[in-house]
CSV table of C-alpha atoms in Angstrom, one decimal:
chain,number,residue,atom,x,y,z
H,1,MET,CA,-191.6,160.1,-15.2
H,2,THR,CA,-189.8,159.7,-18.6
H,3,LEU,CA,-186.5,157.7,-18.9
H,4,ALA,CA,-184.6,161.0,-19.5
H,5,ALA,CA,-186.0,162.5,-16.3
H,6,THR,CA,-185.2,159.4,-14.4
H,7,LEU,CA,-181.6,159.4,-15.6
H,8,ALA,CA,-181.3,163.1,-14.7
H,9,GLU,CA,-182.5,162.4,-11.3
H,10,LEU,CA,-180.0,159.6,-10.8
H,11,VAL,CA,-177.2,162.0,-11.8
H,12,ARG,CA,-178.4,164.6,-9.4
H,13,ASP,CA,-178.6,162.0,-6.5
H,14,PHE,CA,-175.1,160.8,-7.3
H,15,LYS,CA,-173.6,164.3,-7.3
H,16,ALA,CA,-175.1,165.0,-3.9
H,17,ASN,CA,-174.7,161.6,-2.2
H,18,GLY,CA,-172.1,159.6,-4.2
H,19,ARG,CA,-168.6,158.5,-2.8
H,20,ILE,CA,-165.7,159.0,-5.0
H,21,VAL,CA,-162.2,157.9,-4.2
H,22,ILE,CA,-159.0,159.1,-6.0
H,23,VAL,CA,-155.9,156.9,-5.7
H,24,GLY,CA,-152.9,159.2,-6.4
H,25,ALA,CA,-152.2,162.5,-4.7
H,26,SER,CA,-150.7,163.7,-7.9
H,27,LEU,CA,-151.1,166.5,-10.4
H,28,ALA,CA,-153.9,164.4,-12.0
H,29,GLY,CA,-155.4,163.4,-8.8
H,30,LEU,CA,-155.7,167.1,-7.6
H,31,ARG,CA,-157.0,168.5,-10.9
H,32,GLY,CA,-159.5,165.6,-11.1
H,33,ALA,CA,-160.7,166.4,-7.5
H,34,GLU,CA,-161.0,170.1,-8.5
H,35,ALA,CA,-163.0,169.2,-11.7
H,36,LEU,CA,-165.3,167.0,-9.7
H,37,ARG,CA,-166.3,169.9,-7.5
H,38,GLU,CA,-166.6,172.3,-10.4
H,39,GLU,CA,-168.9,169.7,-12.0
H,40,GLY,CA,-171.3,170.1,-9.0
H,41,PHE,CA,-170.2,166.9,-7.2
H,42,THR,CA,-170.9,167.6,-3.5
H,43,GLY,CA,-170.6,164.1,-2.2
H,44,SER,CA,-167.8,162.4,-0.2
H,45,LEU,CA,-164.4,162.7,-1.8
H,46,THR,CA,-161.3,160.9,-0.6
H,47,ILE,CA,-157.7,161.3,-2.0
H,48,ILE,CA,-155.2,158.6,-1.2
H,49,GLY,CA,-151.4,159.2,-1.7
H,50,ASP,CA,-148.4,157.0,-0.8
H,51,GLU,CA,-146.1,160.1,-0.2
H,52,PRO,CA,-146.7,162.3,3.0
H,53,TYR,CA,-147.1,165.5,1.0
H,54,GLU,CA,-150.0,167.1,-0.8
H,55,PRO,CA,-149.7,167.2,-4.5
H,56,TYR,CA,-146.6,169.1,-5.8
H,57,ASP,CA,-145.1,170.2,-9.2
H,58,ARG,CA,-142.5,167.9,-10.7
H,59,PRO,CA,-141.0,169.7,-13.6
H,60,PRO,CA,-139.0,172.2,-11.3
H,61,LEU,CA,-137.4,169.2,-9.5
H,62,SER,CA,-135.0,168.7,-12.4
H,63,LYS,CA,-134.4,172.3,-13.0
H,64,GLN,CA,-134.9,175.1,-10.5
H,65,VAL,CA,-134.8,173.0,-7.4
H,66,LEU,CA,-131.4,171.5,-8.4
H,67,LYS,CA,-130.0,174.9,-9.1
H,68,GLY,CA,-130.8,176.0,-5.6
H,69,TRP,CA,-133.3,178.6,-6.8
H,70,VAL,CA,-136.3,177.0,-5.2
H,71,PRO,CA,-136.4,174.6,-2.1
H,72,ALA,CA,-138.0,171.3,-2.9
H,73,ASP,CA,-140.6,171.8,-0.3
H,74,HIS,CA,-141.7,174.9,-2.1
H,75,THR,CA,-143.2,173.2,-5.1
H,76,LEU,CA,-146.7,172.6,-3.8
H,77,LEU,CA,-149.3,172.9,-6.7
H,78,PRO,CA,-151.7,175.9,-6.4
H,79,ARG,CA,-155.2,175.2,-5.6
H,80,ALA,CA,-158.0,176.4,-8.0
H,81,ARG,CA,-160.6,175.9,-5.2
H,82,GLU,CA,-161.4,174.4,-1.9
H,83,LEU,CA,-161.9,170.7,-2.1
H,84,ASP,CA,-163.6,169.6,1.1
H,85,ALA,CA,-161.9,166.2,0.7
H,86,GLU,CA,-160.5,163.6,3.1
H,87,TRP,CA,-156.8,163.3,2.5
H,88,ARG,CA,-155.2,160.0,3.3
H,89,LEU,CA,-151.4,160.8,2.7
H,90,GLY,CA,-148.4,158.6,3.5
H,91,VAL,CA,-150.3,155.3,3.1
H,92,ALA,CA,-150.3,153.4,-0.2
H,93,ALA,CA,-153.2,151.5,-2.0
H,94,THR,CA,-152.2,147.9,-2.0
H,95,GLY,CA,-155.3,146.3,-3.6
H,96,LEU,CA,-158.6,146.9,-5.2
H,97,ASP,CA,-161.7,144.7,-4.8
H,98,ARG,CA,-164.1,145.8,-7.6
H,99,ALA,CA,-166.9,143.5,-6.6
H,100,ALA,CA,-167.1,145.0,-3.1
H,101,ARG,CA,-166.0,148.4,-4.5
H,102,GLN,CA,-163.2,148.9,-2.0
H,103,VAL,CA,-159.6,150.1,-2.1
H,104,ARG,CA,-157.3,148.3,0.3
H,105,LEU,CA,-154.6,150.4,2.1
H,106,ALA,CA,-151.3,149.4,3.4
H,107,ASP,CA,-152.4,149.9,6.9
H,108,GLY,CA,-155.2,147.3,6.4
H,109,GLU,CA,-158.2,149.8,6.0
H,110,GLN,CA,-160.7,149.3,3.3
H,111,VAL,CA,-161.9,152.5,1.7
H,112,PRO,CA,-165.3,152.1,0.0
H,113,TYR,CA,-166.3,153.9,-3.2
H,114,HIS,CA,-169.1,154.3,-5.8
H,115,ARG,CA,-166.6,155.5,-8.5
H,116,LEU,CA,-162.8,155.4,-8.5
H,117,LEU,CA,-160.2,157.5,-10.2
H,118,ILE,CA,-156.8,155.9,-10.7
H,119,ALA,CA,-154.0,158.5,-10.9
H,120,THR,CA,-151.1,156.6,-9.4
H,121,GLY,CA,-148.7,157.8,-12.1
H,122,THR,CA,-145.1,156.5,-12.3
H,123,ARG,CA,-142.0,156.1,-10.1
H,124,ALA,CA,-138.3,156.2,-11.0
H,125,ARG,CA,-136.7,153.0,-12.0
H,126,GLN,CA,-133.9,152.2,-9.5
H,127,TRP,CA,-130.5,151.0,-10.1
H,128,PRO,CA,-130.9,147.3,-10.6
H,129,ASN,CA,-128.2,146.1,-8.1
H,130,PRO,CA,-129.6,146.6,-4.6
H,131,ALA,CA,-126.3,146.7,-3.0
H,132,GLU,CA,-124.9,149.2,-5.3
H,133,ALA,CA,-128.2,151.3,-5.2
H,134,ALA,CA,-127.7,151.5,-1.5
H,135,LEU,CA,-124.4,153.2,-1.8
H,136,ASP,CA,-124.3,156.8,-0.5
H,137,GLY,CA,-124.5,159.3,-3.5
H,138,VAL,CA,-126.5,157.0,-5.8
H,139,ILE,CA,-129.8,158.8,-6.5
H,140,SER,CA,-132.8,158.7,-8.8
H,141,LEU,CA,-135.0,161.6,-9.4
H,142,ARG,CA,-138.7,161.5,-9.3
H,143,THR,CA,-140.0,162.7,-5.9
H,144,ARG,CA,-139.5,165.9,-4.0
H,145,ASP,CA,-137.3,164.0,-1.5
H,146,ASP,CA,-135.2,162.7,-4.4
H,147,ALA,CA,-134.7,166.4,-5.6
H,148,ALA,CA,-133.7,167.7,-2.2
H,149,ARG,CA,-131.0,164.9,-1.8
H,150,LEU,CA,-129.6,165.5,-5.3
H,151,GLN,CA,-129.6,169.3,-4.6
H,152,GLN,CA,-127.7,168.9,-1.4
H,153,ALA,CA,-125.2,166.6,-3.1
H,154,LEU,CA,-124.6,169.2,-5.9
H,155,ALA,CA,-124.3,171.9,-3.4
H,156,ALA,CA,-121.4,170.0,-1.8
H,157,ARG,CA,-119.5,170.4,-5.0
H,158,PRO,CA,-118.7,166.8,-5.9
H,159,SER,CA,-115.5,166.1,-7.9
H,160,ARG,CA,-117.7,164.6,-10.7
H,161,VAL,CA,-121.3,163.6,-11.3
H,162,LEU,CA,-122.1,160.5,-13.3
H,163,VAL,CA,-125.5,160.5,-15.1
H,164,ILE,CA,-126.6,157.1,-16.3
H,165,GLY,CA,-129.2,157.6,-19.0
H,166,GLY,CA,-129.5,160.2,-21.8
H,167,GLY,CA,-133.3,160.8,-21.7
H,168,PHE,CA,-134.8,164.2,-20.7
H,169,ILE,CA,-134.2,164.0,-17.1
H,170,GLY,CA,-130.6,162.8,-17.4
H,171,SER,CA,-129.9,165.4,-20.0
H,172,GLU,CA,-131.5,168.3,-17.9
H,173,VAL,CA,-129.4,167.2,-14.8
H,174,ALA,CA,-126.3,167.1,-16.9
H,175,SER,CA,-127.2,170.7,-18.0
H,176,VAL,CA,-127.6,171.9,-14.4
H,177,CYS,CA,-124.2,170.4,-13.4
H,178,ARG,CA,-122.5,172.3,-16.2
H,179,ASP,CA,-124.5,175.5,-15.2
H,180,LEU,CA,-123.1,175.0,-11.6
H,181,ASP,CA,-119.6,174.3,-13.2
H,182,ILE,CA,-119.5,170.7,-11.9
H,183,PRO,CA,-117.8,168.1,-14.0
H,184,VAL,CA,-120.3,165.6,-15.4
H,185,THR,CA,-120.1,162.3,-17.4
H,186,LEU,CA,-123.3,161.1,-19.1
H,187,THR,CA,-123.6,157.5,-20.3
H,188,GLU,CA,-126.2,156.4,-22.8
H,189,ARG,CA,-126.6,152.9,-24.2
H,190,GLY,CA,-128.0,154.2,-27.4
H,191,PRO,CA,-126.2,156.1,-30.1
H,192,ALA,CA,-127.1,159.5,-28.7
H,193,PRO,CA,-129.0,161.3,-26.0
H,194,LEU,CA,-132.8,161.8,-26.6
H,195,VAL,CA,-132.8,159.2,-29.3
H,196,GLY,CA,-135.8,157.3,-28.0
H,197,ALA,CA,-138.0,160.5,-27.8
H,198,LEU,CA,-136.7,162.4,-30.9
H,199,GLY,CA,-134.8,160.0,-33.0
H,200,GLY,CA,-131.1,159.7,-34.1
H,201,VAL,CA,-131.1,162.8,-36.3
H,202,ILE,CA,-132.1,165.1,-33.5
H,203,GLY,CA,-130.1,163.1,-31.0
H,204,GLU,CA,-126.9,163.8,-32.8
H,205,ILE,CA,-127.7,167.5,-32.4
H,206,ALA,CA,-128.3,167.0,-28.8
H,207,ALA,CA,-125.1,165.0,-28.4
H,208,GLN,CA,-123.0,167.8,-29.9
H,209,MET,CA,-124.8,170.5,-27.8
H,210,GLN,CA,-123.8,168.6,-24.7
H,211,ARG,CA,-120.2,168.1,-25.8
H,212,ASP,CA,-119.9,171.8,-26.6
H,213,HIS,CA,-120.9,172.5,-23.0
H,214,GLY,CA,-118.4,170.4,-21.5
H,215,VAL,CA,-120.3,167.2,-20.9
H,216,ASP,CA,-118.2,164.1,-21.0
H,217,LEU,CA,-120.6,162.1,-23.2
H,218,ARG,CA,-120.2,158.5,-23.6
H,219,CYS,CA,-122.6,156.7,-26.1
H,220,GLY,CA,-122.9,153.1,-27.0
H,221,VAL,CA,-121.8,152.1,-23.6
H,222,SER,CA,-123.5,150.8,-20.4
H,223,VAL,CA,-122.5,150.9,-16.7
H,224,SER,CA,-121.5,147.4,-15.6
H,225,ALA,CA,-121.0,148.1,-11.9
H,226,LEU,CA,-120.9,150.9,-9.2
H,227,GLU,CA,-118.2,150.6,-6.6
H,228,GLY,CA,-118.0,152.3,-3.2
H,229,ASP,CA,-115.3,153.1,-0.5
H,230,ALA,CA,-115.0,151.5,2.9
H,231,ALA,CA,-117.6,154.1,4.3
H,232,GLY,CA,-120.2,153.0,1.8
H,233,HIS,CA,-120.0,156.0,-0.5
H,234,VAL,CA,-119.9,155.6,-4.4
H,235,ARG,CA,-116.6,156.4,-5.8
H,236,ARG,CA,-116.4,155.1,-9.3
H,237,ALA,CA,-118.4,153.2,-12.1
H,238,ARG,CA,-117.0,150.5,-14.4
H,239,LEU,CA,-118.3,150.7,-17.9
H,240,SER,CA,-119.0,148.0,-20.4
H,241,ASP,CA,-116.0,149.2,-22.8
H,242,GLY,CA,-113.5,148.5,-19.8
H,243,THR,CA,-113.0,152.1,-18.8
H,244,THR,CA,-113.7,153.6,-15.4
H,245,VAL,CA,-115.4,156.8,-14.4
H,246,GLU,CA,-114.5,158.4,-11.0
H,247,ALA,CA,-117.6,160.0,-9.5
H,248,ASP,CA,-119.0,160.6,-6.1
H,249,VAL,CA,-122.5,161.4,-7.2
H,250,VAL,CA,-124.4,159.1,-9.5
H,251,LEU,CA,-127.8,159.9,-11.0
H,252,ALA,CA,-129.7,156.8,-12.2
H,253,ALA,CA,-131.9,158.3,-14.9
H,254,LEU,CA,-133.2,154.9,-16.0
H,255,GLY,CA,-136.8,155.9,-17.0
H,256,SER,CA,-140.0,155.2,-15.2
H,257,ILE,CA,-142.2,152.3,-13.9
H,258,ARG,CA,-146.0,152.8,-13.9
H,259,ASN,CA,-147.6,152.1,-10.6
H,260,VAL,CA,-149.9,149.4,-11.2
H,261,GLU,CA,-148.8,146.5,-9.0
H,262,TRP,CA,-151.7,147.3,-6.5
H,263,LEU,CA,-154.1,146.5,-9.2
H,264,GLN,CA,-153.0,142.8,-9.5
H,265,GLY,CA,-156.0,140.5,-9.3
H,266,SER,CA,-158.5,143.4,-9.9
H,267,GLY,CA,-159.5,142.2,-13.2
H,268,LEU,CA,-158.4,145.5,-14.9
H,269,ALA,CA,-156.3,145.7,-18.0
H,270,ALA,CA,-153.3,146.8,-16.0
H,271,GLY,CA,-149.7,146.0,-16.9
H,272,PRO,CA,-146.2,147.6,-17.4
H,273,TRP,CA,-147.6,150.0,-19.9
H,274,GLY,CA,-150.4,151.4,-17.4
H,275,VAL,CA,-154.0,150.9,-17.2
H,276,GLY,CA,-156.0,150.6,-20.4
H,277,CYS,CA,-159.1,152.9,-20.9
H,278,ASP,CA,-161.1,154.4,-23.5
H,279,ALA,CA,-160.7,158.1,-24.7
H,280,GLY,CA,-163.1,159.1,-22.0
H,281,GLY,CA,-160.9,157.7,-19.2
H,282,ARG,CA,-163.1,154.6,-18.5
H,283,ALA,CA,-160.9,151.7,-17.5
H,284,PHE,CA,-161.0,148.4,-19.5
H,285,ASP,CA,-161.2,145.1,-17.7
H,286,ILE,CA,-158.9,142.2,-18.8
H,287,ASN,CA,-161.4,141.3,-21.5
H,288,GLY,CA,-161.5,144.7,-23.0
H,289,VAL,CA,-164.9,145.6,-21.7
H,290,VAL,CA,-165.3,149.1,-20.4
H,291,THR,CA,-166.1,149.6,-16.8
H,292,ASP,CA,-168.5,152.1,-15.4
H,293,SER,CA,-167.1,152.6,-12.0
H,294,VAL,CA,-163.3,152.8,-12.5
H,295,TYR,CA,-161.6,155.8,-14.4
H,296,VAL,CA,-157.9,156.5,-15.2
H,297,ALA,CA,-156.0,159.7,-15.7
H,298,GLY,CA,-152.5,160.9,-15.9
H,299,ASP,CA,-149.1,159.1,-16.5
H,300,VAL,CA,-150.7,155.7,-15.6
H,301,ALA,CA,-153.4,155.9,-18.2
H,302,ARG,CA,-153.2,154.1,-21.6
H,303,MET,CA,-155.7,155.1,-24.2
H,304,PRO,CA,-156.3,155.0,-27.9
H,305,HIS,CA,-155.8,158.2,-30.0
H,306,VAL,CA,-157.7,159.0,-33.3
H,307,LEU,CA,-154.7,160.7,-34.9
H,308,TYR,CA,-152.4,157.8,-34.4
H,309,GLU,CA,-154.3,154.9,-36.0
H,310,TYR,CA,-156.1,154.3,-32.6
H,311,GLN,CA,-153.0,152.9,-31.1
H,312,PHE,CA,-152.8,153.2,-27.4
H,313,LEU,CA,-150.7,156.0,-26.0
H,314,ALA,CA,-149.2,156.3,-22.6
H,315,MET,CA,-148.2,160.0,-22.2
H,316,GLU,CA,-146.0,161.3,-19.3
H,317,HIS,CA,-146.9,165.0,-19.9
H,318,TRP,CA,-148.1,167.8,-17.7
H,319,ASP,CA,-151.0,168.7,-20.0
H,320,ASN,CA,-152.0,165.1,-20.3
H,321,ALA,CA,-152.4,164.7,-16.4
H,322,VAL,CA,-154.5,168.1,-16.2
H,323,PHE,CA,-156.8,167.6,-19.2
H,324,GLY,CA,-157.2,163.9,-18.8
H,325,ALA,CA,-158.1,164.2,-15.2
H,326,GLU,CA,-160.8,167.0,-16.1
H,327,VAL,CA,-162.3,164.7,-18.8
H,328,ALA,CA,-162.4,161.7,-16.5
H,329,ALA,CA,-164.0,163.8,-13.7
H,330,HIS,CA,-166.7,165.1,-16.0
H,331,ASN,CA,-167.5,161.6,-17.3
H,332,MET,CA,-167.5,160.2,-13.6
H,333,VAL,CA,-170.5,162.4,-12.8
H,334,ASN,CA,-172.4,162.3,-16.1
H,335,LEU,CA,-174.0,159.7,-18.4
H,336,GLU,CA,-174.2,159.2,-22.2
H,337,PRO,CA,-174.6,161.2,-24.4
H,338,HIS,CA,-172.8,163.8,-22.2
H,339,TYR,CA,-169.4,161.9,-22.1
H,340,ARG,CA,-166.4,163.9,-23.3
H,341,PRO,CA,-163.3,162.5,-25.0
H,342,HIS,CA,-159.7,163.2,-24.1
H,343,LEU,CA,-158.1,164.2,-27.5
H,344,LEU,CA,-155.1,166.0,-26.4
H,345,LEU,CA,-152.4,166.4,-28.9
H,346,PRO,CA,-149.2,165.4,-26.9
H,347,GLY,CA,-146.6,168.0,-26.3
H,348,PHE,CA,-143.6,168.6,-23.9
H,349,TRP,CA,-140.9,171.0,-23.4
H,350,SER,CA,-137.3,170.7,-21.9
H,351,GLY,CA,-134.8,173.5,-21.0
H,352,GLN,CA,-131.2,172.3,-21.3
H,353,PHE,CA,-127.9,173.8,-22.2
H,354,GLY,CA,-129.5,177.2,-22.8
H,355,VAL,CA,-131.9,175.8,-25.4
H,356,ASN,CA,-135.6,175.4,-25.1
H,357,ILE,CA,-136.7,172.2,-26.8
H,358,LYS,CA,-140.3,171.9,-27.4
H,359,SER,CA,-142.3,169.1,-29.3
H,360,VAL,CA,-145.9,168.6,-30.3
H,361,GLY,CA,-147.4,165.2,-31.6
H,362,VAL,CA,-145.7,161.8,-31.2
H,363,PRO,CA,-142.3,161.9,-32.8
H,364,PRO,CA,-141.6,158.1,-32.5
H,365,PHE,CA,-144.7,157.5,-34.6
H,366,GLY,CA,-142.8,159.1,-37.5
H,367,ASP,CA,-140.2,157.4,-39.6
H,368,GLU,CA,-139.1,160.5,-41.5
H,369,ILE,CA,-137.8,164.0,-40.5
H,370,VAL,CA,-137.4,167.2,-42.4
H,371,PHE,CA,-135.9,170.4,-41.2
H,372,THR,CA,-138.4,173.2,-42.1
H,373,GLN,CA,-137.2,176.4,-40.4
H,374,GLY,CA,-134.1,178.0,-39.0
H,375,SER,CA,-130.6,176.8,-38.6
H,376,VAL,CA,-129.3,173.5,-37.2
H,377,LYS,CA,-125.9,175.2,-36.7
H,378,ASP,CA,-127.2,177.8,-34.5
H,379,ARG,CA,-129.4,175.4,-32.8
H,380,SER,CA,-132.5,177.5,-33.5
H,381,PHE,CA,-134.7,175.5,-35.8
H,382,ALA,CA,-138.0,173.6,-36.4
H,383,ALA,CA,-138.4,170.2,-37.8
H,384,ALA,CA,-141.4,167.9,-38.7
H,385,TYR,CA,-141.9,164.2,-38.5
H,386,GLY,CA,-143.8,162.3,-41.2
H,387,ARG,CA,-145.3,158.8,-41.6
H,388,ARG,CA,-147.2,157.5,-44.7
H,389,GLY,CA,-147.2,160.9,-46.3
H,390,ARG,CA,-148.6,163.0,-43.4
H,391,ILE,CA,-147.2,165.0,-40.6
H,392,VAL,CA,-147.4,163.3,-37.2
H,393,ALA,CA,-145.2,165.5,-34.9
H,394,ALA,CA,-142.8,168.5,-34.8
H,395,VAL,CA,-139.9,169.6,-32.6
H,396,THR,CA,-138.3,173.0,-32.1
H,397,PHE,CA,-135.0,174.2,-30.7
H,398,ASP,CA,-135.7,177.8,-29.7
H,399,HIS,CA,-138.4,178.1,-32.2
H,400,GLY,CA,-141.4,177.3,-29.9
H,401,LYS,CA,-143.5,180.1,-31.3
H,402,TRP,CA,-144.3,178.1,-34.3
H,403,LEU,CA,-145.5,175.0,-32.6
H,404,GLU,CA,-149.1,176.0,-32.8
H,405,TYR,CA,-148.8,176.2,-36.7
H,406,TYR,CA,-147.5,172.6,-36.7
H,407,ALA,CA,-150.1,171.3,-34.1
H,408,HIS,CA,-152.8,172.6,-36.5
H,409,LEU,CA,-151.2,170.7,-39.5
H,410,ILE,CA,-151.0,167.5,-37.3
H,411,GLU,CA,-154.6,167.8,-36.3
H,412,GLN,CA,-155.6,168.1,-40.0
H,413,SER,CA,-153.4,165.1,-40.9
H,414,ALA,CA,-151.8,167.5,-43.4
H,415,PRO,CA,-149.3,166.3,-46.0
H,416,PHE,CA,-145.7,165.6,-45.2
H,417,PRO,CA,-143.4,167.4,-45.8
H,418,PRO,CA,-145.5,170.4,-44.6
H,419,PRO,CA,-145.3,173.7,-46.1
H,420,PRO,CA,-143.1,175.8,-43.9
H,421,PRO,CA,-144.2,179.1,-42.4
H,422,GLY,CA,-142.1,182.3,-42.2
H,423,TRP,CA,-139.0,183.2,-44.2
H,424,ASP,CA,-136.2,181.4,-42.4
H,425,ARG,CA,-136.3,178.3,-44.5
H,426,PRO,CA,-133.2,176.1,-44.5
H,427,ASP,CA,-131.1,175.5,-47.6
H,428,VAL,CA,-132.0,171.8,-47.6
H,429,MET,CA,-135.5,170.7,-47.0
H,430,ARG,CA,-135.3,167.0,-48.0
H,431,PRO,CA,-136.8,164.4,-45.8
H,432,VAL,CA,-134.5,161.8,-44.3
H,433,PRO,CA,-134.9,158.8,-42.0
H,434,ALA,CA,-135.7,159.9,-38.5
H,435,GLU,CA,-133.5,157.1,-37.1
H,436,PHE,CA,-135.6,155.9,-34.1
H,437,PRO,CA,-134.3,152.7,-32.5
H,438,ALA,CA,-135.9,149.6,-33.7
H,439,PRO,CA,-138.2,147.8,-31.2
H,440,GLY,CA,-136.2,145.9,-28.6
H,441,VAL,CA,-133.0,148.0,-28.9
H,442,PRO,CA,-132.2,149.3,-25.3
H,443,THR,CA,-132.2,153.0,-25.1
H,444,ALA,CA,-134.1,155.8,-23.4
H,445,ILE,CA,-137.9,155.5,-23.5
H,446,PRO,CA,-139.7,158.5,-24.8
H,447,ASP,CA,-142.4,160.4,-22.8
H,448,VAL,CA,-145.1,159.2,-25.3
H,449,VAL,CA,-145.1,155.5,-25.6
H,450,LEU,CA,-146.9,153.8,-28.5
H,451,THR,CA,-148.0,150.5,-27.0
H,452,GLY,CA,-150.1,149.4,-30.0
H,453,HIS,CA,-152.7,146.7,-30.4
H,454,ASP,CA,-151.1,145.0,-33.4
H,455,PRO,CA,-147.7,143.4,-32.6
H,456,ASN,CA,-146.4,144.5,-36.1
H,457,GLU,CA,-147.2,148.1,-35.4
H,458,ARG,CA,-145.7,148.5,-31.9
H,459,ARG,CA,-143.0,151.1,-31.5
H,460,ALA,CA,-140.5,151.9,-28.7
H,461,GLU,CA,-141.9,149.0,-26.7
H,462,PHE,CA,-138.8,147.9,-24.8
H,463,ARG,CA,-138.4,149.5,-21.4
H,464,PRO,CA,-134.8,148.6,-20.4
H,465,ARG,CA,-132.9,149.5,-17.3
H,466,GLY,CA,-131.2,152.2,-19.4
H,467,HIS,CA,-127.6,151.6,-18.0
């Protein structure tokens, strides 16, 4: 038998008799499981999740659920196919023994595997003072239970909502409050909302948009303390500028923490930025050597990207979870030269204050921005980000139909400023500094984090409490 035939037989045997464990009953975990079955894997498949629920969709939690349009328990993700999997829900993974190839669970069970997919994602960063965080009405937003609590609190018509943190979640919740005619104050340590994700130029536009919709926006301040009444319900917040905000609902929108603590001692390259892996999803060990049995997908994955000087990206995006899981699943049940790379161009969208904000590429990688289409005054425009003479990202406000055009330019490393399409060109098309915060400045963290490999090239690296 030839070597090629022997390898093909090994692949067939693994697909029929192998054991794969997925840690993370998430979007990435579910789509990875489905992709494994599509790839012809008929062996044992176990899916472990710390929540008691099967995988559900998170984007509606900060939008439709809070408005009362959709109950939080009606957000289950649709299934593309039957999985024939063993579900271990409501029990967290607490350790990984790579030598024995076992996942340790919180109930003491050891789950053996031949190949492992890590899809543990992120969790919401909690308010840092435990006593204040325990006050009734102090809420974070990440899980389905969080969304149900916040929706009930909003339905009770609070006198005022305080949102701490001006990232996308905080801004979307503030938008929902105004849609519901609920007074809302938003505090942001940086100079403007969305500044960590889109820079100061766009942040100022977002700030004005919020104020025009009645948001009491306070930038350049932090929350020093939360105070409650005798019954243990939050009533006010004291700010760093000496002022006080009266509020009976507080959303702590302080960013996310990657769920990697259970990997301590495993020998994997896991840390605050996620689990390091190659473009095929294969995890690195602490020495930078690629493993053959452990793969990573979704928000917790941290991998190099060819378009961004091979810097490592950690992407908290829906498409990244889906396509990254599909690539990892394919590579788990194949051998070289049949590996596939995950080369997704990052993108996201956010609906707030009647405007659909969309982006493609990695805006924080750029240092310049130019408006290429539409009108800033009308909040209907496109803008491109540049670095070292090439386009690296674009953002649109109610101009999303042009994103594909800009994505094509980014993939080609086209010159910056780019030639604008269409006829609605602004009067001034002069690049200006994008005004992203300097490394170490506390502000909201973008959904795409450039973690770098050269300390001089790291950007947006500080993950603060956001208050």
